[in-house]
Amino acid sequence: MALATIEKIVPTIEDCLSLLRVLARSATGQDMSVYTTFSTGGRRPGDLDGPQEYHVVLLDNGRSNMVGTEFQDMLRCIKCSACMNHCPVYGAVGGHAYGSVYPGPMGSVLTPMLVGVEQAGLLPNASTFCGKCESVCPVKIPLTGLMRHWREREFERHLTPQTMRTGLGLWAFFAKRPALYRVATRLAMAAMGLIGRKRGSFSSLPLAGGWTKGRDMPAPEGETFFARYARSQRS
């Protein structure tokens, strides 16, 4: 007996071999991985051994609900782990931190679809949106865009913490006013530069205590992006 999810079915053995070539190269850079198993089905007339019957159980588990939605592209995933190997968040926290069978960028998209965004809403937020996962994905899944869709749904359903909603509101207020935004960033950089040099200064940073209580936040660079950009334009 074999167990497979519905998106892993391919029409022919030729398609399977092509898929395995892409999978192994994207996952480990090998011609063939060592964890590939071939099952040939039930025993046919003339075979010396083999099972009399062979059963394949296809697991849906919510995957068919992705068809026709903005998340349909996720069904192309071949589980090669290329996105995980290049994800800075996954590299920093590891797979167990995701609390799911599917970690990394692909898990951040797939898991909320399987168990609900109410239970897995934190996963789409575990991304810097650097886009590296998309650039290395062999089947070109728009992972950052799909994570953004989940973030939007989470925000629309008021599943995000009030502190996050307040923080985003404050950022939007300043972002709509460029002059005020630049003044605020200069002041923030100066303050963080002074405090950040002292070890443990950010242990109880408002809105980010969950991050800073276990690690020291490094002091920022000496100037803002706008200041550096203006200086480069003058030179």
PDB file of C-alpha atoms in Angstrom:
ATOM      1  CA  MET A   1       0.000   0.000   0.000  1.00  0.00           C
ATOM      2  CA  ALA A   2       1.123   3.541  -0.723  1.00  0.00           C
ATOM      3  CA  LEU A   3      -0.090   6.892   0.597  1.00  0.00           C
ATOM      4  CA  ALA A   4       0.205  10.032  -1.532  1.00  0.00           C
ATOM      5  CA  THR A   5      -1.344  13.471  -1.632  1.00  0.00           C
ATOM      6  CA  ILE A   6      -3.425  14.258  -4.695  1.00  0.00           C
ATOM      7  CA  GLU A   7      -1.035  16.823  -6.183  1.00  0.00           C
ATOM      8  CA  LYS A   8       1.741  14.227  -6.451  1.00  0.00           C
ATOM      9  CA  ILE A   9      -0.008  12.200  -9.151  1.00  0.00           C
ATOM     10  CA  VAL A  10       1.524  12.415 -12.656  1.00  0.00           C
ATOM     11  CA  PRO A  11       0.144  10.761 -15.819  1.00  0.00           C
ATOM     12  CA  THR A  12       3.091   8.657 -17.043  1.00  0.00           C
ATOM     13  CA  ILE A  13       6.392   7.141 -15.953  1.00  0.00           C
ATOM     14  CA  GLU A  14       8.163   9.593 -18.273  1.00  0.00           C
ATOM     15  CA  ASP A  15       6.582  12.477 -16.372  1.00  0.00           C
ATOM     16  CA  CYS A  16       7.661  10.857 -13.125  1.00  0.00           C
ATOM     17  CA  LEU A  17      11.284  10.555 -14.252  1.00  0.00           C
ATOM     18  CA  SER A  18      11.358  14.199 -15.355  1.00  0.00           C
ATOM     19  CA  LEU A  19       9.922  15.223 -12.000  1.00  0.00           C
ATOM     20  CA  LEU A  20      12.506  13.186 -10.094  1.00  0.00           C
ATOM     21  CA  ARG A  21      15.335  14.815 -12.050  1.00  0.00           C
ATOM     22  CA  VAL A  22      14.065  18.276 -11.123  1.00  0.00           C
ATOM     23  CA  LEU A  23      13.411  17.230  -7.521  1.00  0.00           C
ATOM     24  CA  ALA A  24      16.870  15.824  -6.831  1.00  0.00           C
ATOM     25  CA  ARG A  25      18.729  18.694  -8.477  1.00  0.00           C
ATOM     26  CA  SER A  26      16.683  21.337  -6.684  1.00  0.00           C
ATOM     27  CA  ALA A  27      16.880  19.611  -3.301  1.00  0.00           C
ATOM     28  CA  THR A  28      20.456  18.365  -3.025  1.00  0.00           C
ATOM     29  CA  GLY A  29      22.149  18.977  -6.381  1.00  0.00           C
ATOM     30  CA  GLN A  30      22.306  15.229  -7.083  1.00  0.00           C
ATOM     31  CA  ASP A  31      21.308  13.217 -10.144  1.00  0.00           C
ATOM     32  CA  MET A  32      19.086  11.053  -7.943  1.00  0.00           C
ATOM     33  CA  SER A  33      18.287  11.234  -4.251  1.00  0.00           C
ATOM     34  CA  VAL A  34      18.690   8.220  -1.973  1.00  0.00           C
ATOM     35  CA  TYR A  35      15.161   8.426  -0.578  1.00  0.00           C
ATOM     36  CA  THR A  36      13.341   7.623  -3.838  1.00  0.00           C
ATOM     37  CA  THR A  37      11.276   4.424  -3.696  1.00  0.00           C
ATOM     38  CA  PHE A  38       9.698   2.698  -6.703  1.00  0.00           C
ATOM     39  CA  SER A  39       6.652   0.483  -6.185  1.00  0.00           C
ATOM     40  CA  THR A  40       5.559  -1.513  -9.234  1.00  0.00           C
ATOM     41  CA  GLY A  41       2.100  -2.524  -8.107  1.00  0.00           C
ATOM     42  CA  GLY A  42       0.544  -5.954  -7.817  1.00  0.00           C
ATOM     43  CA  ARG A  43       2.040  -9.178  -9.128  1.00  0.00           C
ATOM     44  CA  ARG A  44       1.368  -9.859 -12.781  1.00  0.00           C
ATOM     45  CA  PRO A  45       1.194 -13.239 -14.541  1.00  0.00           C
ATOM     46  CA  GLY A  46       4.722 -14.608 -14.825  1.00  0.00           C
ATOM     47  CA  ASP A  47       6.155 -12.579 -11.933  1.00  0.00           C
ATOM     48  CA  LEU A  48       8.077 -14.613  -9.376  1.00  0.00           C
ATOM     49  CA  ASP A  49       7.005 -12.516  -6.404  1.00  0.00           C
ATOM     50  CA  GLY A  50       5.119  -9.430  -5.380  1.00  0.00           C
ATOM     51  CA  PRO A  51       1.808  -8.644  -3.691  1.00  0.00           C
ATOM     52  CA  GLN A  52      -1.415  -9.989  -5.113  1.00  0.00           C
ATOM     53  CA  GLU A  53      -3.031  -6.579  -4.650  1.00  0.00           C
ATOM     54  CA  TYR A  54      -1.599  -3.097  -4.403  1.00  0.00           C
ATOM     55  CA  HIS A  55      -3.578  -0.158  -3.033  1.00  0.00           C
ATOM     56  CA  VAL A  56      -2.802   3.546  -3.347  1.00  0.00           C
ATOM     57  CA  VAL A  57      -4.524   5.881  -0.876  1.00  0.00           C
ATOM     58  CA  LEU A  58      -4.867   9.447  -2.163  1.00  0.00           C
ATOM     59  CA  LEU A  59      -4.977  12.105   0.542  1.00  0.00           C
ATOM     60  CA  ASP A  60      -6.913  15.310  -0.113  1.00  0.00           C
ATOM     61  CA  ASN A  61      -6.949  16.998   3.312  1.00  0.00           C
ATOM     62  CA  GLY A  62      -8.250  20.290   1.927  1.00  0.00           C
ATOM     63  CA  ARG A  63      -6.053  20.434  -1.163  1.00  0.00           C
ATOM     64  CA  SER A  64      -8.974  20.308  -3.593  1.00  0.00           C
ATOM     65  CA  ASN A  65     -10.263  23.501  -1.962  1.00  0.00           C
ATOM     66  CA  MET A  66      -7.224  25.284  -3.391  1.00  0.00           C
ATOM     67  CA  VAL A  67      -8.332  24.679  -6.981  1.00  0.00           C
ATOM     68  CA  GLY A  68      -9.685  27.848  -8.563  1.00  0.00           C
ATOM     69  CA  THR A  69      -8.358  30.102  -5.789  1.00  0.00           C
ATOM     70  CA  GLU A  70      -5.341  32.380  -5.607  1.00  0.00           C
ATOM     71  CA  PHE A  71      -3.537  29.521  -3.838  1.00  0.00           C
ATOM     72  CA  GLN A  72      -3.882  27.021  -6.697  1.00  0.00           C
ATOM     73  CA  ASP A  73      -0.256  27.574  -7.744  1.00  0.00           C
ATOM     74  CA  MET A  74       0.796  25.929  -4.485  1.00  0.00           C
ATOM     75  CA  LEU A  75      -0.397  22.581  -5.863  1.00  0.00           C
ATOM     76  CA  ARG A  76       2.598  22.655  -8.219  1.00  0.00           C
ATOM     77  CA  CYS A  77       4.960  22.223  -5.254  1.00  0.00           C
ATOM     78  CA  ILE A  78       7.177  19.130  -5.567  1.00  0.00           C
ATOM     79  CA  LYS A  79       8.461  19.331  -1.952  1.00  0.00           C
ATOM     80  CA  CYS A  80      12.083  19.735  -3.013  1.00  0.00           C
ATOM     81  CA  SER A  81      12.987  22.057  -0.087  1.00  0.00           C
ATOM     82  CA  ALA A  82      14.844  24.531  -2.304  1.00  0.00           C
ATOM     83  CA  CYS A  83      12.853  27.389  -0.766  1.00  0.00           C
ATOM     84  CA  MET A  84      13.817  26.248   2.733  1.00  0.00           C
ATOM     85  CA  ASN A  85      17.504  25.926   1.873  1.00  0.00           C
ATOM     86  CA  HIS A  86      17.613  29.587   0.822  1.00  0.00           C
ATOM     87  CA  CYS A  87      15.183  31.123   3.339  1.00  0.00           C
ATOM     88  CA  PRO A  88      16.930  33.334   5.950  1.00  0.00           C
ATOM     89  CA  VAL A  89      14.102  32.817   8.451  1.00  0.00           C
ATOM     90  CA  TYR A  90      14.164  29.035   8.119  1.00  0.00           C
ATOM     91  CA  GLY A  91      17.944  29.096   8.392  1.00  0.00           C
ATOM     92  CA  ALA A  92      17.726  31.062  11.636  1.00  0.00           C
ATOM     93  CA  VAL A  93      14.920  29.223  13.464  1.00  0.00           C
ATOM     94  CA  GLY A  94      14.928  25.734  11.925  1.00  0.00           C
ATOM     95  CA  GLY A  95      12.030  23.545  10.886  1.00  0.00           C
ATOM     96  CA  HIS A  96      10.573  22.626  14.286  1.00  0.00           C
ATOM     97  CA  ALA A  97       9.771  26.269  15.032  1.00  0.00           C
ATOM     98  CA  TYR A  98       7.020  26.174  12.407  1.00  0.00           C
ATOM     99  CA  GLY A  99       5.049  23.563  14.342  1.00  0.00           C
ATOM    100  CA  SER A 100       3.925  21.926  11.110  1.00  0.00           C
ATOM    101  CA  VAL A 101       4.793  19.007   8.874  1.00  0.00           C
ATOM    102  CA  TYR A 102       5.578  21.556   6.172  1.00  0.00           C
ATOM    103  CA  PRO A 103       8.060  24.232   7.321  1.00  0.00           C
ATOM    104  CA  GLY A 104       9.731  27.021   5.417  1.00  0.00           C
ATOM    105  CA  PRO A 105       8.124  29.282   2.806  1.00  0.00           C
ATOM    106  CA  MET A 106       6.101  26.502   1.197  1.00  0.00           C
ATOM    107  CA  GLY A 107       4.739  25.465   4.588  1.00  0.00           C
ATOM    108  CA  SER A 108       3.841  29.066   5.371  1.00  0.00           C
ATOM    109  CA  VAL A 109       1.519  28.977   2.365  1.00  0.00           C
ATOM    110  CA  LEU A 110       0.272  25.385   2.484  1.00  0.00           C
ATOM    111  CA  THR A 111      -0.329  24.886   6.214  1.00  0.00           C
ATOM    112  CA  PRO A 112      -2.925  27.693   6.614  1.00  0.00           C
ATOM    113  CA  MET A 113      -4.857  26.105   3.757  1.00  0.00           C
ATOM    114  CA  LEU A 114      -4.846  22.704   5.443  1.00  0.00           C
ATOM    115  CA  VAL A 115      -5.572  23.666   9.058  1.00  0.00           C
ATOM    116  CA  GLY A 116      -6.991  27.177   8.695  1.00  0.00           C
ATOM    117  CA  VAL A 117      -5.418  30.598   8.953  1.00  0.00           C
ATOM    118  CA  GLU A 118      -6.872  30.889  12.460  1.00  0.00           C
ATOM    119  CA  GLN A 119      -4.468  28.172  13.645  1.00  0.00           C
ATOM    120  CA  ALA A 120      -1.513  28.917  11.380  1.00  0.00           C
ATOM    121  CA  GLY A 121      -1.733  32.664  10.894  1.00  0.00           C
ATOM    122  CA  LEU A 122       1.752  33.265  12.294  1.00  0.00           C
ATOM    123  CA  LEU A 123       3.454  31.256   9.549  1.00  0.00           C
ATOM    124  CA  PRO A 124       2.896  33.679   6.627  1.00  0.00           C
ATOM    125  CA  ASN A 125       4.436  36.364   8.820  1.00  0.00           C
ATOM    126  CA  ALA A 126       7.646  34.349   9.206  1.00  0.00           C
ATOM    127  CA  SER A 127       9.173  35.883   6.094  1.00  0.00           C
ATOM    128  CA  THR A 128      11.400  38.809   5.199  1.00  0.00           C
ATOM    129  CA  PHE A 129       9.910  38.861   1.679  1.00  0.00           C
ATOM    130  CA  CYS A 130      13.433  38.848   0.247  1.00  0.00           C
ATOM    131  CA  GLY A 131      12.102  36.784  -2.673  1.00  0.00           C
ATOM    132  CA  LYS A 132      14.888  34.211  -2.634  1.00  0.00           C
ATOM    133  CA  CYS A 133      12.374  31.373  -2.305  1.00  0.00           C
ATOM    134  CA  GLU A 134      10.676  32.415  -5.540  1.00  0.00           C
ATOM    135  CA  SER A 135      13.932  32.748  -7.443  1.00  0.00           C
ATOM    136  CA  VAL A 136      15.051  29.187  -6.625  1.00  0.00           C
ATOM    137  CA  CYS A 137      11.656  27.453  -6.905  1.00  0.00           C
ATOM    138  CA  PRO A 138      11.913  25.036  -9.868  1.00  0.00           C
ATOM    139  CA  VAL A 139       8.188  25.301 -10.629  1.00  0.00           C
ATOM    140  CA  LYS A 140       8.014  29.090 -10.168  1.00  0.00           C
ATOM    141  CA  ILE A 141       5.463  29.303  -7.357  1.00  0.00           C
ATOM    142  CA  PRO A 142       4.912  32.965  -6.324  1.00  0.00           C
ATOM    143  CA  LEU A 143       5.521  32.196  -2.659  1.00  0.00           C
ATOM    144  CA  THR A 144       5.897  35.755  -1.377  1.00  0.00           C
ATOM    145  CA  GLY A 145       2.714  36.817  -3.139  1.00  0.00           C
ATOM    146  CA  LEU A 146       0.797  33.887  -1.646  1.00  0.00           C
ATOM    147  CA  MET A 147       2.092  34.685   1.833  1.00  0.00           C
ATOM    148  CA  ARG A 148       0.944  38.255   1.290  1.00  0.00           C
ATOM    149  CA  HIS A 149      -2.555  36.945   0.470  1.00  0.00           C
ATOM    150  CA  TRP A 150      -2.619  35.117   3.801  1.00  0.00           C
ATOM    151  CA  ARG A 151      -1.468  38.225   5.642  1.00  0.00           C
ATOM    152  CA  GLU A 152      -4.283  40.190   4.026  1.00  0.00           C
ATOM    153  CA  ARG A 153      -6.860  37.590   5.049  1.00  0.00           C
ATOM    154  CA  GLU A 154      -5.504  37.519   8.574  1.00  0.00           C
ATOM    155  CA  PHE A 155      -5.737  41.300   8.788  1.00  0.00           C
ATOM    156  CA  GLU A 156      -9.244  41.417   7.288  1.00  0.00           C
ATOM    157  CA  ARG A 157     -10.513  38.863   9.812  1.00  0.00           C
ATOM    158  CA  HIS A 158      -8.940  40.790  12.717  1.00  0.00           C
ATOM    159  CA  LEU A 159      -6.763  37.808  13.619  1.00  0.00           C
ATOM    160  CA  THR A 160      -3.649  39.935  14.006  1.00  0.00           C
ATOM    161  CA  PRO A 161      -2.775  41.264  17.486  1.00  0.00           C
ATOM    162  CA  GLN A 162      -3.906  44.782  18.266  1.00  0.00           C
ATOM    163  CA  THR A 163      -0.293  45.804  18.813  1.00  0.00           C
ATOM    164  CA  MET A 164       0.506  44.879  15.222  1.00  0.00           C
ATOM    165  CA  ARG A 165      -2.520  46.716  13.874  1.00  0.00           C
ATOM    166  CA  THR A 166      -1.576  49.782  15.893  1.00  0.00           C
ATOM    167  CA  GLY A 167       2.014  49.593  14.704  1.00  0.00           C
ATOM    168  CA  LEU A 168       0.969  49.333  11.069  1.00  0.00           C
ATOM    169  CA  GLY A 169      -1.386  52.260  11.549  1.00  0.00           C
ATOM    170  CA  LEU A 170       1.431  54.392  12.936  1.00  0.00           C
ATOM    171  CA  TRP A 171       3.729  53.391  10.108  1.00  0.00           C
ATOM    172  CA  ALA A 172       1.040  54.276   7.539  1.00  0.00           C
ATOM    173  CA  PHE A 173       0.561  57.670   9.207  1.00  0.00           C
ATOM    174  CA  PHE A 174       4.253  58.519   8.855  1.00  0.00           C
ATOM    175  CA  ALA A 175       4.665  56.882   5.435  1.00  0.00           C
ATOM    176  CA  LYS A 176       1.995  59.172   3.976  1.00  0.00           C
ATOM    177  CA  ARG A 177       3.979  62.180   5.179  1.00  0.00           C
ATOM    178  CA  PRO A 178       7.525  61.848   3.752  1.00  0.00           C
ATOM    179  CA  ALA A 179       8.986  64.895   5.502  1.00  0.00           C
ATOM    180  CA  LEU A 180       7.687  63.768   8.896  1.00  0.00           C
ATOM    181  CA  TYR A 181       8.819  60.209   8.154  1.00  0.00           C
ATOM    182  CA  ARG A 182      12.401  61.323   7.514  1.00  0.00           C
ATOM    183  CA  VAL A 183      12.520  63.387  10.691  1.00  0.00           C
ATOM    184  CA  ALA A 184      11.136  60.477  12.712  1.00  0.00           C
ATOM    185  CA  THR A 185      13.644  58.009  11.259  1.00  0.00           C
ATOM    186  CA  ARG A 186      16.551  60.335  12.030  1.00  0.00           C
ATOM    187  CA  LEU A 187      15.428  60.684  15.642  1.00  0.00           C
ATOM    188  CA  ALA A 188      14.831  56.948  15.974  1.00  0.00           C
ATOM    189  CA  MET A 189      18.236  56.123  14.517  1.00  0.00           C
ATOM    190  CA  ALA A 190      19.960  58.511  16.898  1.00  0.00           C
ATOM    191  CA  ALA A 191      18.127  57.107  19.929  1.00  0.00           C
ATOM    192  CA  MET A 192      18.692  53.471  18.952  1.00  0.00           C
ATOM    193  CA  GLY A 193      22.345  54.193  18.227  1.00  0.00           C
ATOM    194  CA  LEU A 194      22.847  55.437  21.772  1.00  0.00           C
ATOM    195  CA  ILE A 195      20.859  52.717  23.508  1.00  0.00           C
ATOM    196  CA  GLY A 196      21.908  49.855  21.243  1.00  0.00           C
ATOM    197  CA  ARG A 197      25.526  50.048  22.339  1.00  0.00           C
ATOM    198  CA  LYS A 198      24.566  48.915  25.826  1.00  0.00           C
ATOM    199  CA  ARG A 199      23.974  45.196  26.157  1.00  0.00           C
ATOM    200  CA  GLY A 200      20.419  44.281  27.173  1.00  0.00           C
ATOM    201  CA  SER A 201      18.968  47.734  26.501  1.00  0.00           C
ATOM    202  CA  PHE A 202      16.161  46.328  24.348  1.00  0.00           C
ATOM    203  CA  SER A 203      15.075  43.485  26.623  1.00  0.00           C
ATOM    204  CA  SER A 204      11.644  45.067  27.063  1.00  0.00           C
ATOM    205  CA  LEU A 205      11.247  46.948  23.791  1.00  0.00           C
ATOM    206  CA  PRO A 206       7.561  47.872  23.260  1.00  0.00           C
ATOM    207  CA  LEU A 207       5.782  45.858  20.546  1.00  0.00           C
ATOM    208  CA  ALA A 208       8.846  43.623  20.081  1.00  0.00           C
ATOM    209  CA  GLY A 209       9.484  42.121  23.515  1.00  0.00           C
ATOM    210  CA  GLY A 210       9.032  38.594  22.191  1.00  0.00           C
ATOM    211  CA  TRP A 211      12.045  39.126  19.979  1.00  0.00           C
ATOM    212  CA  THR A 212      14.311  41.154  22.245  1.00  0.00           C
ATOM    213  CA  LYS A 213      13.876  39.240  25.493  1.00  0.00           C
ATOM    214  CA  GLY A 214      15.980  36.403  24.122  1.00  0.00           C
ATOM    215  CA  ARG A 215      18.588  38.341  22.165  1.00  0.00           C
ATOM    216  CA  ASP A 216      20.259  41.724  21.949  1.00  0.00           C
ATOM    217  CA  MET A 217      19.216  43.985  19.131  1.00  0.00           C
ATOM    218  CA  PRO A 218      22.288  45.357  17.351  1.00  0.00           C
ATOM    219  CA  ALA A 219      22.806  49.082  17.162  1.00  0.00           C
ATOM    220  CA  PRO A 220      21.763  50.478  13.765  1.00  0.00           C
ATOM    221  CA  GLU A 221      24.125  52.001  11.244  1.00  0.00           C
ATOM    222  CA  GLY A 222      25.092  55.621  11.675  1.00  0.00           C
ATOM    223  CA  GLU A 223      22.735  57.041   9.043  1.00  0.00           C
ATOM    224  CA  THR A 224      19.367  56.388   7.445  1.00  0.00           C
ATOM    225  CA  PHE A 225      18.833  55.118   3.921  1.00  0.00           C
ATOM    226  CA  PHE A 226      17.614  58.548   2.823  1.00  0.00           C
ATOM    227  CA  ALA A 227      20.747  60.212   4.191  1.00  0.00           C
ATOM    228  CA  ARG A 228      23.018  57.701   2.494  1.00  0.00           C
ATOM    229  CA  TYR A 229      21.111  58.041  -0.784  1.00  0.00           C
ATOM    230  CA  ALA A 230      21.339  61.841  -0.690  1.00  0.00           C
ATOM    231  CA  ARG A 231      25.069  61.628   0.007  1.00  0.00           C
ATOM    232  CA  SER A 232      25.602  59.260  -2.912  1.00  0.00           C
ATOM    233  CA  GLN A 233      23.730  61.605  -5.231  1.00  0.00           C
ATOM    234  CA  ARG A 234      25.989  64.494  -4.277  1.00  0.00           C
ATOM    235  CA  SER A 235      29.177  62.533  -4.878  1.00  0.00           C
TER     236      SER A 235
END
